[in-house]
Tab-separated table of C-alpha atoms in Angstrom:
chain	number	residue	atom	x	y	z
A	16	UNK	CA	0.003	0.000	0.001
A	17	UNK	CA	1.465	3.356	-0.998
A	18	UNK	CA	2.248	5.801	1.794
A	19	UNK	CA	-0.057	8.706	2.368
A	20	UNK	CA	0.975	11.830	0.534
A	21	UNK	CA	0.263	15.253	1.932
A	22	UNK	CA	-2.687	17.102	0.375
A	23	UNK	CA	-4.249	13.928	-1.015
A	24	UNK	CA	-7.556	12.661	0.354
A	25	UNK	CA	-8.589	9.055	0.170
A	26	UNK	CA	-12.278	8.390	-0.484
A	27	UNK	CA	-13.182	6.330	2.563
A	28	UNK	CA	-16.607	4.739	2.450
A	29	UNK	CA	-19.152	3.802	5.077
A	30	UNK	CA	-20.758	0.431	4.450
A	31	UNK	CA	-23.987	-0.558	6.218
A	32	UNK	CA	-27.066	-2.635	5.574
A	33	UNK	CA	-29.440	0.296	6.115
A	34	UNK	CA	-27.625	2.874	3.993
A	35	UNK	CA	-25.945	3.145	0.665
A	36	UNK	CA	-22.289	3.774	0.143
A	37	UNK	CA	-21.634	7.370	1.329
A	38	UNK	CA	-18.146	8.903	0.953
A	39	UNK	CA	-16.904	10.147	4.326
A	40	UNK	CA	-15.359	13.292	2.913
A	41	UNK	CA	-18.796	14.393	1.649
A	42	UNK	CA	-20.059	14.583	5.234
A	43	UNK	CA	-17.352	16.984	6.404
A	44	UNK	CA	-16.280	18.764	3.248
A	45	UNK	CA	-15.887	22.523	3.165
A	46	UNK	CA	-17.044	24.819	0.390
A	47	UNK	CA	-13.499	25.576	-0.695
A	48	UNK	CA	-12.972	22.019	-1.838
A	49	UNK	CA	-15.816	21.161	-4.178
A	50	UNK	CA	-16.343	17.532	-5.059
A	51	UNK	CA	-18.119	16.406	-8.186
A	52	UNK	CA	-21.022	14.106	-7.341
A	53	UNK	CA	-22.452	11.994	-10.161
A	54	UNK	CA	-26.210	12.460	-10.633
A	55	UNK	CA	-27.011	8.779	-10.777
A	56	UNK	CA	-30.051	7.290	-9.042
A	57	UNK	CA	-29.317	5.233	-5.936
A	58	UNK	CA	-31.566	2.634	-4.349
A	59	UNK	CA	-32.033	2.857	-0.594
A	60	UNK	CA	-32.476	-0.550	0.975
A	61	UNK	CA	-33.933	0.689	4.313
A	62	UNK	CA	-35.715	3.795	5.463
A	63	UNK	CA	-33.446	6.245	7.221
A	64	UNK	CA	-33.211	5.542	10.967
A	65	UNK	CA	-35.500	2.500	10.877
A	66	UNK	CA	-35.442	-1.059	9.676
A	67	UNK	CA	-38.600	-0.646	7.599
A	68	UNK	CA	-38.391	-0.921	3.839
A	69	UNK	CA	-39.139	2.208	1.803
A	70	UNK	CA	-42.726	2.839	0.766
A	71	UNK	CA	-43.281	2.026	-2.847
A	72	UNK	CA	-45.239	4.607	-4.772
A	73	UNK	CA	-48.384	3.226	-6.273
A	74	UNK	CA	-48.673	3.593	-10.017
A	75	UNK	CA	-51.550	5.620	-11.340
A	76	UNK	CA	-54.479	3.476	-12.462
A	77	UNK	CA	-54.415	2.884	-16.173
A	78	UNK	CA	-58.137	3.012	-16.948
A	79	UNK	CA	-59.887	3.912	-20.153
A	80	UNK	CA	-59.266	7.534	-20.927
A	81	UNK	CA	-62.386	9.558	-21.608
A	82	UNK	CA	-61.837	12.213	-24.280
A	83	UNK	CA	-61.731	15.665	-22.765
A	84	UNK	CA	-64.135	18.316	-24.007
A	85	UNK	CA	-63.324	22.001	-23.767
A	86	UNK	CA	-65.544	23.874	-21.281
A	87	UNK	CA	-66.374	26.595	-23.796
A	88	UNK	CA	-67.983	24.034	-26.114
A	89	UNK	CA	-70.633	23.106	-23.529
A	90	UNK	CA	-74.171	24.064	-24.436
A	91	UNK	CA	-75.391	27.503	-23.488
A	92	UNK	CA	-78.493	29.454	-24.564
A	93	UNK	CA	-78.138	31.803	-27.520
A	94	UNK	CA	-79.419	35.355	-27.614
A	95	UNK	CA	-82.568	35.643	-29.676
A	96	UNK	CA	-85.395	38.158	-29.892
A	97	UNK	CA	-89.131	37.635	-30.173
A	98	UNK	CA	-90.452	37.308	-33.677
A	99	UNK	CA	-92.429	40.546	-33.311
A	100	UNK	CA	-89.164	42.490	-33.228
A	101	UNK	CA	-88.110	41.049	-36.575
A	102	UNK	CA	-91.516	41.726	-38.103
A	103	UNK	CA	-91.490	45.317	-36.918
A	104	UNK	CA	-87.939	45.830	-38.195
A	105	UNK	CA	-88.847	44.390	-41.591
A	106	UNK	CA	-91.985	46.494	-41.886
A	107	UNK	CA	-90.065	49.562	-40.767
A	108	UNK	CA	-87.406	48.985	-43.403
A	109	UNK	CA	-90.039	48.486	-46.092
A	110	UNK	CA	-91.848	51.666	-45.067
A	111	UNK	CA	-88.531	53.534	-45.068
A	112	UNK	CA	-87.817	52.341	-48.630
A	113	UNK	CA	-91.253	53.565	-49.731
A	114	UNK	CA	-90.626	56.925	-48.042
A	115	UNK	CA	-87.273	57.329	-49.779
A	116	UNK	CA	-88.910	56.477	-53.096
A	117	UNK	CA	-91.544	59.173	-52.484
A	118	UNK	CA	-88.815	61.614	-51.488
A	119	UNK	CA	-86.851	60.909	-54.653
A	120	UNK	CA	-89.973	61.200	-56.780
A	121	UNK	CA	-89.968	57.581	-57.834
A	122	UNK	CA	-93.607	56.869	-56.956
A	123	UNK	CA	-96.275	57.344	-59.651
A	124	UNK	CA	-98.618	60.329	-59.075
A	125	UNK	CA	-101.650	58.042	-58.977
A	126	UNK	CA	-100.098	56.008	-56.170
A	127	UNK	CA	-99.199	59.143	-54.221
A	128	UNK	CA	-102.723	60.486	-54.512
A	129	UNK	CA	-104.234	57.106	-53.639
A	130	UNK	CA	-102.170	56.977	-50.474
A	131	UNK	CA	-103.157	60.523	-49.560
A	132	UNK	CA	-99.558	61.755	-49.551
A	133	UNK	CA	-98.555	65.272	-50.530
A	134	UNK	CA	-96.822	65.822	-53.798
A	135	UNK	CA	-93.216	64.608	-53.689
A	136	UNK	CA	-90.363	67.037	-53.767
A	137	UNK	CA	-88.778	65.197	-56.693
A	138	UNK	CA	-85.294	65.482	-55.294
A	139	UNK	CA	-84.039	62.690	-57.569
A	140	UNK	CA	-81.683	59.842	-56.732
A	141	UNK	CA	-78.614	61.399	-55.232
A	142	UNK	CA	-76.016	60.150	-52.786
A	143	UNK	CA	-78.240	60.805	-49.794
A	144	UNK	CA	-81.168	58.944	-51.325
A	145	UNK	CA	-78.989	55.946	-52.195
A	146	UNK	CA	-77.591	55.879	-48.672
A	147	UNK	CA	-81.126	55.999	-47.275
A	148	UNK	CA	-82.129	53.172	-49.631
A	149	UNK	CA	-79.214	51.077	-48.438
A	150	UNK	CA	-80.016	51.641	-44.764
A	151	UNK	CA	-83.717	50.928	-45.172
A	152	UNK	CA	-83.103	47.849	-47.332
A	153	UNK	CA	-80.578	46.500	-44.849
A	154	UNK	CA	-83.062	46.968	-42.027
A	155	UNK	CA	-85.783	45.151	-43.995
A	156	UNK	CA	-83.457	42.288	-44.930
A	157	UNK	CA	-82.250	41.864	-41.362
A	158	UNK	CA	-85.783	42.028	-40.015
A	159	UNK	CA	-87.350	39.488	-42.361
A	160	UNK	CA	-84.209	37.401	-42.932
A	161	UNK	CA	-83.764	36.679	-39.219
A	162	UNK	CA	-87.252	35.323	-38.677
A	163	UNK	CA	-87.275	31.649	-37.710
A	164	UNK	CA	-89.768	29.188	-36.292
A	165	UNK	CA	-88.722	26.896	-33.474
A	166	UNK	CA	-90.316	23.472	-33.171
A	167	UNK	CA	-90.738	21.136	-30.260
A	168	UNK	CA	-87.987	18.538	-30.217
A	169	UNK	CA	-85.731	20.589	-32.491
A	170	UNK	CA	-82.824	22.881	-31.639
A	171	UNK	CA	-80.425	25.122	-33.515
A	172	UNK	CA	-76.708	25.307	-32.895
A	173	UNK	CA	-75.503	28.766	-33.874
A	174	UNK	CA	-71.978	29.581	-35.007
A	175	UNK	CA	-70.277	32.585	-36.488
A	176	UNK	CA	-66.806	32.698	-38.017
A	177	UNK	CA	-66.125	29.191	-36.717
A	178	UNK	CA	-67.027	30.012	-33.101
A	179	UNK	CA	-69.905	28.595	-31.089
A	180	UNK	CA	-72.475	31.276	-30.292
A	181	UNK	CA	-75.141	29.289	-28.412
A	182	UNK	CA	-78.090	26.930	-28.817
A	183	UNK	CA	-81.715	27.854	-29.453
A	184	UNK	CA	-84.322	25.533	-27.912
A	185	UNK	CA	-87.254	27.963	-27.965
A	186	UNK	CA	-90.430	27.261	-29.892
A	187	UNK	CA	-92.587	29.595	-31.911
A	188	UNK	CA	-91.665	32.625	-33.997
A	189	UNK	CA	-88.364	34.270	-33.064
A	190	UNK	CA	-85.676	36.451	-34.560
A	191	UNK	CA	-82.145	35.093	-34.926
A	192	UNK	CA	-79.187	37.015	-36.223
A	193	UNK	CA	-79.101	36.181	-39.968
A	194	UNK	CA	-75.282	36.406	-40.014
A	195	UNK	CA	-74.865	33.250	-37.915
A	196	UNK	CA	-74.782	29.722	-39.297
A	197	UNK	CA	-77.631	27.512	-38.076
A	198	UNK	CA	-77.325	23.753	-37.679
A	199	UNK	CA	-80.507	21.904	-36.833
A	200	UNK	CA	-80.309	19.129	-34.221
A	201	UNK	CA	-82.989	16.622	-33.247
A	202	UNK	CA	-83.180	16.518	-29.411
A	203	UNK	CA	-86.151	14.147	-29.127
A	204	UNK	CA	-85.988	10.707	-27.582
A	205	UNK	CA	-84.872	8.399	-30.355
A	206	UNK	CA	-84.691	4.656	-30.944
A	207	UNK	CA	-82.087	3.034	-33.126
A	208	UNK	CA	-82.393	-0.589	-34.200
A	209	UNK	CA	-79.094	-1.895	-35.495
A	210	UNK	CA	-78.367	-4.281	-38.294
A	211	UNK	CA	-77.001	-7.734	-37.353
A	212	UNK	CA	-73.607	-7.014	-35.787
A	213	UNK	CA	-70.998	-9.809	-35.826
A	214	UNK	CA	-69.624	-10.887	-32.437
A	215	UNK	CA	-68.270	-13.914	-30.595
A	216	UNK	CA	-69.083	-15.445	-27.225
A	217	UNK	CA	-66.733	-16.735	-24.531
A	218	UNK	CA	-66.298	-20.033	-26.397
A	219	UNK	CA	-65.337	-18.309	-29.639
A	220	UNK	CA	-68.641	-19.135	-31.354
A	221	UNK	CA	-69.553	-16.478	-33.957
A	222	UNK	CA	-72.846	-14.689	-33.336
A	223	UNK	CA	-75.108	-12.117	-34.968
A	224	UNK	CA	-76.608	-9.584	-32.544
A	225	UNK	CA	-79.348	-7.018	-33.129
A	226	UNK	CA	-79.685	-4.317	-30.465
A	227	UNK	CA	-82.192	-1.543	-29.764
A	228	UNK	CA	-80.658	1.653	-28.376
A	229	UNK	CA	-82.742	4.380	-26.725
A	230	UNK	CA	-80.905	7.696	-26.677
A	231	UNK	CA	-81.147	11.428	-27.174
A	232	UNK	CA	-78.922	14.474	-27.637
A	233	UNK	CA	-78.477	16.127	-24.258
A	234	UNK	CA	-75.723	18.667	-25.052
A	235	UNK	CA	-76.154	19.967	-28.595
A	236	UNK	CA	-72.852	21.847	-28.647
A	237	UNK	CA	-70.781	18.783	-27.816
A	238	UNK	CA	-72.800	16.548	-30.131
A	239	UNK	CA	-72.368	18.859	-33.130
A	240	UNK	CA	-68.955	20.379	-32.435
A	241	UNK	CA	-67.310	17.602	-30.401
A	242	UNK	CA	-67.525	14.972	-33.147
A	243	UNK	CA	-67.985	14.906	-36.885
A	244	UNK	CA	-71.101	12.713	-36.801
A	245	UNK	CA	-72.589	11.883	-33.417
A	246	UNK	CA	-74.893	9.184	-34.819
A	247	UNK	CA	-71.969	7.362	-36.386
A	248	UNK	CA	-70.029	7.765	-33.153
A	249	UNK	CA	-72.891	6.134	-31.240
A	250	UNK	CA	-72.960	3.190	-33.649
A	251	UNK	CA	-69.234	2.656	-33.192
A	252	UNK	CA	-69.645	2.794	-29.400
A	253	UNK	CA	-72.307	0.092	-29.646
A	254	UNK	CA	-70.044	-2.140	-31.723
A	255	UNK	CA	-67.173	-1.557	-29.308
A	256	UNK	CA	-69.328	-2.472	-26.294
A	257	UNK	CA	-70.496	-5.684	-27.946
A	258	UNK	CA	-66.894	-6.602	-28.768
A	259	UNK	CA	-65.897	-6.084	-25.122
A	260	UNK	CA	-68.854	-7.721	-23.317
A	261	UNK	CA	-69.932	-10.716	-25.393
A	262	UNK	CA	-66.508	-12.461	-25.409
A	263	UNK	CA	-66.874	-12.673	-21.603
A	264	UNK	CA	-70.296	-14.378	-21.715
A	265	UNK	CA	-71.097	-17.881	-22.926
A	266	UNK	CA	-73.691	-18.125	-25.622
A	267	UNK	CA	-74.754	-21.593	-24.540
A	268	UNK	CA	-73.740	-24.223	-22.016
A	269	UNK	CA	-71.320	-24.491	-20.325
A	270	UNK	CA	-71.737	-21.027	-18.712
A	271	UNK	CA	-68.906	-18.647	-17.926
A	272	UNK	CA	-67.162	-18.411	-14.560
A	273	UNK	CA	-69.861	-16.207	-13.046
A	274	UNK	CA	-72.623	-18.478	-14.363
A	275	UNK	CA	-74.039	-15.827	-16.737
A	276	UNK	CA	-74.949	-16.726	-20.302
A	277	UNK	CA	-76.580	-14.792	-23.091
A	278	UNK	CA	-79.915	-16.105	-21.816
A	279	UNK	CA	-79.571	-13.632	-18.925
A	280	UNK	CA	-80.674	-10.745	-21.096
A	281	UNK	CA	-81.149	-8.236	-18.268
A	282	UNK	CA	-77.615	-8.610	-16.918
A	283	UNK	CA	-76.066	-8.360	-20.374
A	284	UNK	CA	-78.242	-5.351	-21.252
A	285	UNK	CA	-77.302	-3.494	-18.050
A	286	UNK	CA	-73.590	-3.981	-18.729
A	287	UNK	CA	-73.918	-2.849	-22.345
A	288	UNK	CA	-75.974	0.202	-21.363
A	289	UNK	CA	-73.431	1.272	-18.759
A	290	UNK	CA	-70.499	0.987	-21.166
A	291	UNK	CA	-72.198	2.789	-24.056
A	292	UNK	CA	-73.506	5.573	-21.786
A	293	UNK	CA	-70.004	6.124	-20.415
A	294	UNK	CA	-68.470	6.307	-23.893
A	295	UNK	CA	-71.178	8.579	-25.353
A	296	UNK	CA	-71.422	11.069	-22.456
A	297	UNK	CA	-68.354	13.170	-23.461
A	298	UNK	CA	-69.969	14.069	-26.800
A	299	UNK	CA	-73.288	15.128	-25.289
A	300	UNK	CA	-75.277	11.935	-25.930
A	301	UNK	CA	-77.466	10.379	-23.236
A	302	UNK	CA	-78.063	6.643	-23.572
A	303	UNK	CA	-80.989	5.247	-21.589
A	304	UNK	CA	-80.900	1.585	-22.588
A	305	UNK	CA	-79.214	-0.830	-24.960
A	306	UNK	CA	-81.286	-3.971	-25.261
A	307	UNK	CA	-80.334	-6.991	-27.402
A	308	UNK	CA	-83.468	-7.897	-29.364
A	309	UNK	CA	-82.109	-10.870	-31.281
A	310	UNK	CA	-79.062	-13.052	-30.695
A	311	UNK	CA	-78.507	-15.858	-33.155
A	312	UNK	CA	-75.635	-17.986	-34.355
A	313	UNK	CA	-73.792	-17.111	-37.531
A	314	UNK	CA	-75.143	-18.869	-40.648
A	315	UNK	CA	-71.987	-20.917	-41.113
A	316	UNK	CA	-72.436	-22.760	-37.784
A	317	UNK	CA	-76.202	-22.498	-37.231
A	318	UNK	CA	-76.872	-25.999	-38.694
A	319	UNK	CA	-74.126	-27.580	-36.611
A	320	UNK	CA	-75.436	-25.958	-33.424
A	321	UNK	CA	-78.950	-27.186	-34.239
A	322	UNK	CA	-77.764	-30.771	-34.699
A	323	UNK	CA	-75.795	-30.517	-31.462
A	324	UNK	CA	-78.856	-29.357	-29.547
A	325	UNK	CA	-80.995	-32.170	-31.017
A	326	UNK	CA	-78.374	-34.725	-30.013
A	327	UNK	CA	-78.209	-33.285	-26.490
A	328	UNK	CA	-81.991	-33.433	-26.151
A	329	UNK	CA	-82.022	-37.011	-27.442
A	330	UNK	CA	-79.333	-38.059	-24.959
A	331	UNK	CA	-81.196	-36.384	-22.129
A	332	UNK	CA	-84.416	-38.129	-23.154
A	333	UNK	CA	-82.714	-41.543	-23.258
A	334	UNK	CA	-81.173	-40.957	-19.843
A	335	UNK	CA	-84.549	-40.034	-18.403
A	336	UNK	CA	-86.189	-43.055	-20.028
A	337	UNK	CA	-83.548	-45.441	-18.719
A	338	UNK	CA	-83.805	-44.044	-15.182
A	339	UNK	CA	-87.588	-44.452	-15.266
A	340	UNK	CA	-87.344	-48.066	-16.529
A	341	UNK	CA	-84.768	-49.021	-13.900
A	342	UNK	CA	-86.928	-47.577	-11.137
A	343	UNK	CA	-89.975	-49.455	-12.444
A	344	UNK	CA	-88.090	-52.766	-12.666
A	345	UNK	CA	-86.642	-52.358	-9.188
A	346	UNK	CA	-90.042	-51.558	-7.721
A	347	UNK	CA	-91.643	-54.582	-9.434
A	348	UNK	CA	-89.018	-57.067	-8.322
A	349	UNK	CA	-89.025	-55.702	-4.771
A	350	UNK	CA	-92.792	-56.052	-4.458
A	351	UNK	CA	-92.784	-59.592	-5.814
A	352	UNK	CA	-90.104	-60.763	-3.411
A	353	UNK	CA	-91.238	-58.916	-0.297
A	354	UNK	CA	-94.822	-60.164	-0.576
A	355	UNK	CA	-93.673	-63.756	-0.964
A	356	UNK	CA	-95.312	-64.264	-4.350
A	357	UNK	CA	-92.205	-65.833	-5.877
A	358	UNK	CA	-88.951	-67.308	-4.658
A	359	UNK	CA	-86.052	-66.235	-6.870
A	360	UNK	CA	-82.418	-67.169	-6.820
A	361	UNK	CA	-79.722	-65.011	-8.372
A	362	UNK	CA	-80.066	-66.491	-11.851
A	363	UNK	CA	-83.856	-66.174	-11.881
A	364	UNK	CA	-83.650	-62.635	-10.495
A	365	UNK	CA	-81.295	-61.563	-13.295
A	366	UNK	CA	-83.507	-63.138	-15.916
A	367	UNK	CA	-86.622	-61.454	-14.524
A	368	UNK	CA	-84.871	-58.076	-14.422
A	369	UNK	CA	-83.746	-58.542	-18.013
A	370	UNK	CA	-87.222	-59.474	-19.255
A	371	UNK	CA	-88.906	-56.630	-17.376
A	372	UNK	CA	-86.358	-54.104	-18.653
A	373	UNK	CA	-86.940	-55.167	-22.279
A	374	UNK	CA	-90.700	-55.084	-21.828
A	375	UNK	CA	-90.763	-51.654	-20.182
A	376	UNK	CA	-88.374	-50.138	-22.747
A	377	UNK	CA	-90.412	-51.544	-25.634
A	378	UNK	CA	-93.644	-50.204	-24.144
A	379	UNK	CA	-92.192	-46.751	-23.450
A	380	UNK	CA	-90.703	-46.516	-26.930
A	381	UNK	CA	-93.984	-47.519	-28.518
A	382	UNK	CA	-95.886	-44.916	-26.500
A	383	UNK	CA	-93.317	-42.245	-27.408
A	384	UNK	CA	-92.586	-41.400	-23.790
């Protein structure tokens, strides 16, 4: 070992089970002698001052992420005026146009006299008259062009320059700014019956499922602006839910682990409704129920499944018939021997049982039991 040289420090280390390797000179170093410390992660085997292991941080749950919707795209009422305001504005603009025409001398004398107006000044069409025409015409166009009729179960989503301006759910005659873009939305309770959707059960058997979905548009802004086509989005949610739920349920015997098969329609429908409602809520759709109306096997295996069911029923019938015949034979032999009507040894007993079994089976088969 080389002798110690003056001015040279040796990196002595502290070794312990409850700590990592810590250089001693780091504990008592002064600021005048900086030491470079590598920024590498170290693993602490024990908590400081105790013998307990460090607490492991729990990872964040990795659930299905629901698409976020901006708060400003949530539905809010739009500013509209009663229809009487639009009618009055349109009539006022029309009357103003007629007045400017009379002022410029554009009305025929017979019309002026019929209306009881004084003779026009005949000022002609100058800049002032054209400006008055423009103002009056604009007022008439805005008044009559903004008139709209709201219907029950219908709503309008208004937008201007690509920005959401509100939703109109009022009914009757109203006035809406004619410069906004109107998109009509059906907010009534609606039923959608799907076409046969391909799926598989827990045993991998291909199925064809027809579902009936009851839904409506709850938030018009998110339904129209949050997705390109909310009806298509709902159909895709339905297909996704079927692809996630049906592979966990057996279509026929044997049942799944929880004992639920596709014959338990209520349990399957509740699960499907919950999944579809959760997926459709972020885009403003409210799903009330998703009920399978028809579940059938795919055409390529329907015949095989039918033959399998017939064979199972036939085997069950034969088992029932055999059990009934055995019980009848046993009861007959027991009565004959216990009442002392006959004395039978083992050979005679076997022969009697054989003859009775053949007779009972023949009679049951002839009767179709």
